[in-house]
Structures are given as structure tokens and as C-alpha cells.
Amino acid sequence: MTFLRLLFLLFIFSIAYDKSTSVMLCRTTCRPGDGLVIRFPFRLIMEQPEHCGYPGFELSCSNNQTTLQLPYPGEFTVQSIDYASQIIIIKDPHQCLPGRFLHRSFSLSGSPFDGQNSYEFTFLNCSSGQLPNVNGLRYVECLSGTNFSVAAIPTSRYNESAAALKKSCSEISKVWIPVLWPVWSDLAEGVTLRWSEPDCSDCEEQGRFCGFKNVKNMEIGCADPSHSTGLPRSAKYGIIIGIGIPGILCFIGLGCYLCGKVGNYLQRHRSTTDFATSITPQLAVVRNGLDRSTIESYPKTMVGESGRLPKPNDNTCPICLCEYQSKEILRTIPECNHYYHANCIDEWLRINATCPLCRKSQESSAFVTPSTSTSSSSSFMSAP
């Protein structure tokens, strides 16, 4: 029995490690068929050992949903994980993120995550139910009622329009929110968080996976996922020996009377093992945005000396809500000809393959050649 236990330990050891790099590889999901694969630096607590994940990256399953526990203000549903860009998008399980930010102090202190961008919003209670016509004011449906409306506006805009807003609305609170897209309604796109440590971006971009090489020293290594599929040769040898030796001992000890029964047992066990060996976990990397080369192919333009653009009433970037200034660089989305600050739209397109204004998908957009981009830039630079 001691010998069989040693063979079993050898079998487990050979599965847990990539033999070519000695990197421990673990992956799982909250439910079968879930496209959200949990792997390093994340781990599923209560189901995976500590060496499967980096400290601070613990996830759990709640109602078949993958959840992340933050110090403040608590539990969020994980919408997607981009391991190459090191980005995680979280949502409120009760579909009311503004309420989470408004009624609880939101802080990423004590977690390995940072908000991509943070904006201060002023929340207002408009008791009349009719929202004033103020640029940047957004209706918050999940906090509103029958006889009143709750709205939020970037504090910078609120300070400019305070006189008009105070006629029909009262201030509730000012809150800092880590959102990339400030023109929101109930933050339907979720909140984007980024992590920088451990840095596995280079490993992921090569199509390889990160993992611990040495848990004690927190040493990170990179492994080829092809080495982790199927059973290693040492494991197969362990299975063969572990089955063969008991079979031989039974054959000698019990004789011909038990020979038939032992053969049936070995045949059933071998079939089960072959079936388990043929199943390989599905690997998936959630990527919702466009790659860098596609984004860079979209044309850039420079605002003229007057700061005005050819389209009337389009002198404000819809993402950061700041007016375009002379000599600022803009980027245009070819499919719909909407333009934004280059820095703003580049960050957006990395995690969302749609135009922020018209929501038109950019996945099938044709690449723009350098000559087309240059021509477009020239025309905007000469704009009055």
C-alpha cells in the first residue's frame, strides 16, 4: 500500500507542474462551459490551492457567478478578465453600481488593483422628476423613483452650471468613481480595474501562461500551455504500474477463480482513464477590445489654431468632456467618422470594440492606410 501511495503522489505532482519549465499551472471556471477562465494570478478559493494564485487575487463562486471581494465596498461580479492587458471589469451583482459608490466609500486600498481613471461626480436629487437641460448631466435610473429623479454630473461641469441646477435639484454628495467612460447611465459598461504586479503581460502576449516557479520566493515563470495538456509520460507510467501490480498480485493470490473478475475491473478502469485523458480543458482569454495595430491604423488629426472642427457643436470630446484646444491630437473612427482625443479613444478601444457615441462595432472595420490618415490630418489642420 505504501508503494501505491508513492505512485499516486507522483501522478499528482506530474499534473501540477509543467515538466519543461517547472511552472505550476492551474485553471478552472465557476461553472461548466463558462467562458471566464480563472487562472494565474487569480485563483478560486476553497477549490484551488494557494500556489495557483498570487496573494490578493482570490475569487469565489456565488450563484454560478465569478465574484471579486474588494476591501471597500465589498463583493462585485467579474464580467471579464484580460490577462494580456492585465485588466479586470467588474459589475454590481444588483445592477446598480452608482448606488454602491454613492452609499459606500469606494476604495482600492489594500487590493492589488488600480482604477484606470477617476472622476469626481456630483449626485443630485431632482424632486420635480424633470432633469434640467445641462450638458453632462446623466440620469441614474436604478436610484430614481416615481416622484423624483437622481442624476450625476462631473463636478467640473456642476460648478459651471450650479446656478441652473440648484433651481430644481439639490446636491446629495460628491463621489470619486474610477470610470473610463464618464458619459454613463447606471455605469452599464462596468468598472475597469488594472493590476501591475505580478507583471505577466509579456508572457501572455507570447501566447504563454504565467505561474509560480517558486512559491516561497514568489518567483514567477512562463510556460507553454501545450505542455500542460494531457497527462505527462511519468503520470501514464504511474497509472500503468499502479494498475498492473495489483492485477498481478490478485492473479497469483486468488488464482483462476478471480481472474475473470480482475480482468473486467481492469478493463473498466482503463476505459475511464482513457476517457479522462482525452478531455483537455478549454483555454480562453477574454479580450473585448481592439489590438494596438488596429487602433493605431485609425487616422489622427490636429485641431487648427481656432480650435473649431468642421462639424458644428462638436468641439467637446465625448469621453473626457473637455473642449478641444489648438494643436491637440484627435483620432477618428473610420466606420462612423466620430472623433475624440487620441488618448481618450485609445484607452476606450483597448477594452471596447465599439464607438462610444453610436455603439457601432469596430471589429470589422477596414484598416486605414498611412496615406489616408495623413490626408485627413491635413484637412483638419487647415480648418478655420
PDB file of C-alpha atoms in Angstrom, residues 201-350:
ATOM      1  CA  SER A 201       1.918  40.873 -19.907  1.00  0.00           C
ATOM      2  CA  ASP A 202       4.992  39.846 -21.930  1.00  0.00           C
ATOM      3  CA  CYS A 203       4.392  36.181 -21.182  1.00  0.00           C
ATOM      4  CA  GLU A 204       0.706  36.416 -22.165  1.00  0.00           C
ATOM      5  CA  GLU A 205       1.413  38.316 -25.408  1.00  0.00           C
ATOM      6  CA  GLN A 206       3.656  35.421 -26.448  1.00  0.00           C
ATOM      7  CA  GLY A 207       0.720  33.049 -26.049  1.00  0.00           C
ATOM      8  CA  ARG A 208       2.197  31.537 -22.890  1.00  0.00           C
ATOM      9  CA  PHE A 209       0.940  31.385 -19.310  1.00  0.00           C
ATOM     10  CA  CYS A 210       2.330  32.691 -16.011  1.00  0.00           C
ATOM     11  CA  GLY A 211       2.716  30.656 -12.858  1.00  0.00           C
ATOM     12  CA  PHE A 212       4.819  30.182  -9.764  1.00  0.00           C
ATOM     13  CA  LYS A 213       8.249  28.637 -10.211  1.00  0.00           C
ATOM     14  CA  ASN A 214       8.995  29.017  -6.513  1.00  0.00           C
ATOM     15  CA  VAL A 215       6.125  29.829  -4.145  1.00  0.00           C
ATOM     16  CA  LYS A 216       8.387  30.503  -1.178  1.00  0.00           C
ATOM     17  CA  ASN A 217      10.390  33.160  -3.025  1.00  0.00           C
ATOM     18  CA  MET A 218       7.347  34.379  -5.045  1.00  0.00           C
ATOM     19  CA  GLU A 219       9.303  33.647  -8.234  1.00  0.00           C
ATOM     20  CA  ILE A 220       7.195  33.867 -11.406  1.00  0.00           C
ATOM     21  CA  GLY A 221       7.848  31.799 -14.540  1.00  0.00           C
ATOM     22  CA  CYS A 222       6.424  31.435 -18.033  1.00  0.00           C
ATOM     23  CA  ALA A 223       5.164  28.152 -19.501  1.00  0.00           C
ATOM     24  CA  ASP A 224       3.967  26.900 -22.867  1.00  0.00           C
ATOM     25  CA  PRO A 225       0.299  25.865 -22.488  1.00  0.00           C
ATOM     26  CA  SER A 226       0.833  22.933 -24.877  1.00  0.00           C
ATOM     27  CA  HIS A 227       2.950  21.236 -22.204  1.00  0.00           C
ATOM     28  CA  SER A 228       0.087  21.258 -19.737  1.00  0.00           C
ATOM     29  CA  THR A 229      -2.481  19.422 -21.859  1.00  0.00           C
ATOM     30  CA  GLY A 230      -2.927  15.682 -21.462  1.00  0.00           C
ATOM     31  CA  LEU A 231      -1.014  13.554 -18.990  1.00  0.00           C
ATOM     32  CA  PRO A 232       2.790  13.591 -18.776  1.00  0.00           C
ATOM     33  CA  ARG A 233       4.619  10.380 -19.582  1.00  0.00           C
ATOM     34  CA  SER A 234       5.599   9.820 -15.938  1.00  0.00           C
ATOM     35  CA  ALA A 235       1.913  10.009 -14.929  1.00  0.00           C
ATOM     36  CA  LYS A 236       0.955   7.438 -17.569  1.00  0.00           C
ATOM     37  CA  TYR A 237       3.704   5.126 -16.332  1.00  0.00           C
ATOM     38  CA  GLY A 238       2.426   5.593 -12.786  1.00  0.00           C
ATOM     39  CA  ILE A 239      -1.107   4.638 -13.828  1.00  0.00           C
ATOM     40  CA  ILE A 240       0.082   1.573 -15.729  1.00  0.00           C
ATOM     41  CA  ILE A 241       2.258   0.351 -12.868  1.00  0.00           C
ATOM     42  CA  GLY A 242      -0.369   1.166 -10.244  1.00  0.00           C
ATOM     43  CA  ILE A 243      -2.947  -0.934 -12.077  1.00  0.00           C
ATOM     44  CA  GLY A 244      -0.642  -3.707 -13.301  1.00  0.00           C
ATOM     45  CA  ILE A 245       0.948  -4.661  -9.986  1.00  0.00           C
ATOM     46  CA  PRO A 246      -2.357  -5.095  -8.092  1.00  0.00           C
ATOM     47  CA  GLY A 247      -3.632  -7.106 -11.041  1.00  0.00           C
ATOM     48  CA  ILE A 248      -0.644  -9.459 -10.937  1.00  0.00           C
ATOM     49  CA  LEU A 249      -0.891  -9.900  -7.157  1.00  0.00           C
ATOM     50  CA  CYS A 250      -4.587 -10.702  -7.441  1.00  0.00           C
ATOM     51  CA  PHE A 251      -3.890 -13.177 -10.234  1.00  0.00           C
ATOM     52  CA  ILE A 252      -1.262 -15.002  -8.160  1.00  0.00           C
ATOM     53  CA  GLY A 253      -3.172 -14.853  -4.851  1.00  0.00           C
ATOM     54  CA  LEU A 254      -6.669 -15.722  -5.972  1.00  0.00           C
ATOM     55  CA  GLY A 255      -5.895 -17.891  -8.965  1.00  0.00           C
ATOM     56  CA  CYS A 256      -8.108 -18.665 -11.882  1.00  0.00           C
ATOM     57  CA  TYR A 257     -11.340 -18.207  -9.935  1.00  0.00           C
ATOM     58  CA  LEU A 258     -10.798 -14.444  -9.642  1.00  0.00           C
ATOM     59  CA  CYS A 259      -9.023 -13.970 -12.985  1.00  0.00           C
ATOM     60  CA  GLY A 260     -12.181 -13.064 -14.896  1.00  0.00           C
ATOM     61  CA  LYS A 261     -13.328 -10.547 -12.300  1.00  0.00           C
ATOM     62  CA  VAL A 262      -9.920  -8.861 -12.154  1.00  0.00           C
ATOM     63  CA  GLY A 263      -9.849  -8.588 -15.957  1.00  0.00           C
ATOM     64  CA  ASN A 264     -13.263  -6.923 -16.027  1.00  0.00           C
ATOM     65  CA  TYR A 265     -12.212  -4.487 -13.337  1.00  0.00           C
ATOM     66  CA  LEU A 266      -9.010  -3.552 -15.176  1.00  0.00           C
ATOM     67  CA  GLN A 267     -10.885  -3.075 -18.441  1.00  0.00           C
ATOM     68  CA  ARG A 268     -13.473  -0.750 -16.872  1.00  0.00           C
ATOM     69  CA  HIS A 269     -10.821   1.239 -15.035  1.00  0.00           C
ATOM     70  CA  ARG A 270      -8.691   1.598 -18.197  1.00  0.00           C
ATOM     71  CA  SER A 271     -11.695   2.871 -20.183  1.00  0.00           C
ATOM     72  CA  THR A 272     -12.414   5.510 -17.547  1.00  0.00           C
ATOM     73  CA  THR A 273      -8.776   6.597 -17.517  1.00  0.00           C
ATOM     74  CA  ASP A 274      -8.629   6.872 -21.337  1.00  0.00           C
ATOM     75  CA  PHE A 275     -11.802   8.958 -21.357  1.00  0.00           C
ATOM     76  CA  ALA A 276     -10.430  11.315 -18.669  1.00  0.00           C
ATOM     77  CA  THR A 277      -7.118  11.583 -20.544  1.00  0.00           C
ATOM     78  CA  SER A 278      -8.867  12.568 -23.792  1.00  0.00           C
ATOM     79  CA  ILE A 279     -10.546  15.566 -22.175  1.00  0.00           C
ATOM     80  CA  THR A 280      -8.423  18.699 -22.249  1.00  0.00           C
ATOM     81  CA  PRO A 281      -9.568  21.893 -20.578  1.00  0.00           C
ATOM     82  CA  GLN A 282     -10.559  24.682 -22.898  1.00  0.00           C
ATOM     83  CA  LEU A 283      -8.273  27.652 -22.725  1.00  0.00           C
ATOM     84  CA  ALA A 284      -9.797  31.075 -23.156  1.00  0.00           C
ATOM     85  CA  VAL A 285      -8.564  34.644 -22.870  1.00  0.00           C
ATOM     86  CA  VAL A 286     -11.235  37.264 -22.687  1.00  0.00           C
ATOM     87  CA  ARG A 287     -10.494  40.144 -24.983  1.00  0.00           C
ATOM     88  CA  ASN A 288     -13.185  42.609 -25.727  1.00  0.00           C
ATOM     89  CA  GLY A 289     -11.258  45.460 -27.344  1.00  0.00           C
ATOM     90  CA  LEU A 290      -9.153  46.065 -30.431  1.00  0.00           C
ATOM     91  CA  ASP A 291      -5.452  45.310 -30.726  1.00  0.00           C
ATOM     92  CA  ARG A 292      -2.866  48.080 -30.798  1.00  0.00           C
ATOM     93  CA  SER A 293      -2.142  47.862 -34.533  1.00  0.00           C
ATOM     94  CA  THR A 294      -5.831  48.282 -35.416  1.00  0.00           C
ATOM     95  CA  ILE A 295      -6.202  51.304 -33.124  1.00  0.00           C
ATOM     96  CA  GLU A 296      -3.034  52.907 -34.499  1.00  0.00           C
ATOM     97  CA  SER A 297      -4.387  52.468 -38.041  1.00  0.00           C
ATOM     98  CA  TYR A 298      -7.261  54.868 -37.295  1.00  0.00           C
ATOM     99  CA  PRO A 299      -6.443  58.384 -38.615  1.00  0.00           C
ATOM    100  CA  LYS A 300      -5.099  61.098 -36.346  1.00  0.00           C
ATOM    101  CA  THR A 301      -5.930  64.775 -36.798  1.00  0.00           C
ATOM    102  CA  MET A 302      -4.677  68.026 -35.324  1.00  0.00           C
ATOM    103  CA  VAL A 303      -7.013  70.801 -34.204  1.00  0.00           C
ATOM    104  CA  GLY A 304      -6.475  74.123 -36.023  1.00  0.00           C
ATOM    105  CA  GLU A 305      -5.492  77.447 -34.422  1.00  0.00           C
ATOM    106  CA  SER A 306      -9.148  78.440 -33.861  1.00  0.00           C
ATOM    107  CA  GLY A 307      -9.871  75.186 -32.019  1.00  0.00           C
ATOM    108  CA  ARG A 308     -13.001  74.629 -34.113  1.00  0.00           C
ATOM    109  CA  LEU A 309     -13.738  71.497 -36.141  1.00  0.00           C
ATOM    110  CA  PRO A 310     -15.727  71.147 -39.396  1.00  0.00           C
ATOM    111  CA  LYS A 311     -18.769  69.589 -37.649  1.00  0.00           C
ATOM    112  CA  PRO A 312     -20.751  72.223 -35.694  1.00  0.00           C
ATOM    113  CA  ASN A 313     -21.384  71.690 -31.993  1.00  0.00           C
ATOM    114  CA  ASP A 314     -18.679  69.001 -31.862  1.00  0.00           C
ATOM    115  CA  ASN A 315     -15.932  70.942 -30.104  1.00  0.00           C
ATOM    116  CA  THR A 316     -16.028  68.775 -26.948  1.00  0.00           C
ATOM    117  CA  CYS A 317     -14.539  65.297 -26.550  1.00  0.00           C
ATOM    118  CA  PRO A 318     -17.489  62.991 -25.602  1.00  0.00           C
ATOM    119  CA  ILE A 319     -15.209  60.915 -23.377  1.00  0.00           C
ATOM    120  CA  CYS A 320     -13.415  63.428 -21.113  1.00  0.00           C
ATOM    121  CA  LEU A 321     -15.981  66.233 -21.742  1.00  0.00           C
ATOM    122  CA  CYS A 322     -13.155  68.728 -22.337  1.00  0.00           C
ATOM    123  CA  GLU A 323     -13.201  71.186 -25.222  1.00  0.00           C
ATOM    124  CA  TYR A 324     -10.670  70.666 -27.976  1.00  0.00           C
ATOM    125  CA  GLN A 325      -7.735  73.021 -27.845  1.00  0.00           C
ATOM    126  CA  SER A 326      -5.416  74.245 -30.578  1.00  0.00           C
ATOM    127  CA  LYS A 327      -2.721  71.757 -31.618  1.00  0.00           C
ATOM    128  CA  GLU A 328      -4.389  68.836 -29.754  1.00  0.00           C
ATOM    129  CA  ILE A 329      -4.237  65.457 -31.493  1.00  0.00           C
ATOM    130  CA  LEU A 330      -7.557  63.738 -32.221  1.00  0.00           C
ATOM    131  CA  ARG A 331      -8.342  60.289 -33.589  1.00  0.00           C
ATOM    132  CA  THR A 332     -11.272  59.497 -35.906  1.00  0.00           C
ATOM    133  CA  ILE A 333     -13.174  56.175 -36.054  1.00  0.00           C
ATOM    134  CA  PRO A 334     -13.458  55.387 -39.794  1.00  0.00           C
ATOM    135  CA  GLU A 335     -16.776  53.494 -39.661  1.00  0.00           C
ATOM    136  CA  CYS A 336     -18.785  56.441 -38.285  1.00  0.00           C
ATOM    137  CA  ASN A 337     -16.412  59.449 -38.547  1.00  0.00           C
ATOM    138  CA  HIS A 338     -16.764  60.293 -34.841  1.00  0.00           C
ATOM    139  CA  TYR A 339     -13.627  61.789 -33.330  1.00  0.00           C
ATOM    140  CA  TYR A 340     -12.171  62.073 -29.838  1.00  0.00           C
ATOM    141  CA  HIS A 341      -8.955  62.950 -28.057  1.00  0.00           C
ATOM    142  CA  ALA A 342      -6.457  60.331 -29.236  1.00  0.00           C
ATOM    143  CA  ASN A 343      -5.508  59.343 -25.675  1.00  0.00           C
ATOM    144  CA  CYS A 344      -9.167  59.020 -24.619  1.00  0.00           C
ATOM    145  CA  ILE A 345     -10.344  56.856 -27.534  1.00  0.00           C
ATOM    146  CA  ASP A 346      -7.183  54.681 -27.488  1.00  0.00           C
ATOM    147  CA  GLU A 347      -7.905  53.630 -23.891  1.00  0.00           C
ATOM    148  CA  TRP A 348     -11.581  53.021 -24.747  1.00  0.00           C
ATOM    149  CA  LEU A 349     -10.902  50.874 -27.837  1.00  0.00           C
ATOM    150  CA  ARG A 350      -8.452  48.647 -25.936  1.00  0.00           C
TER     151      ARG A 350
END
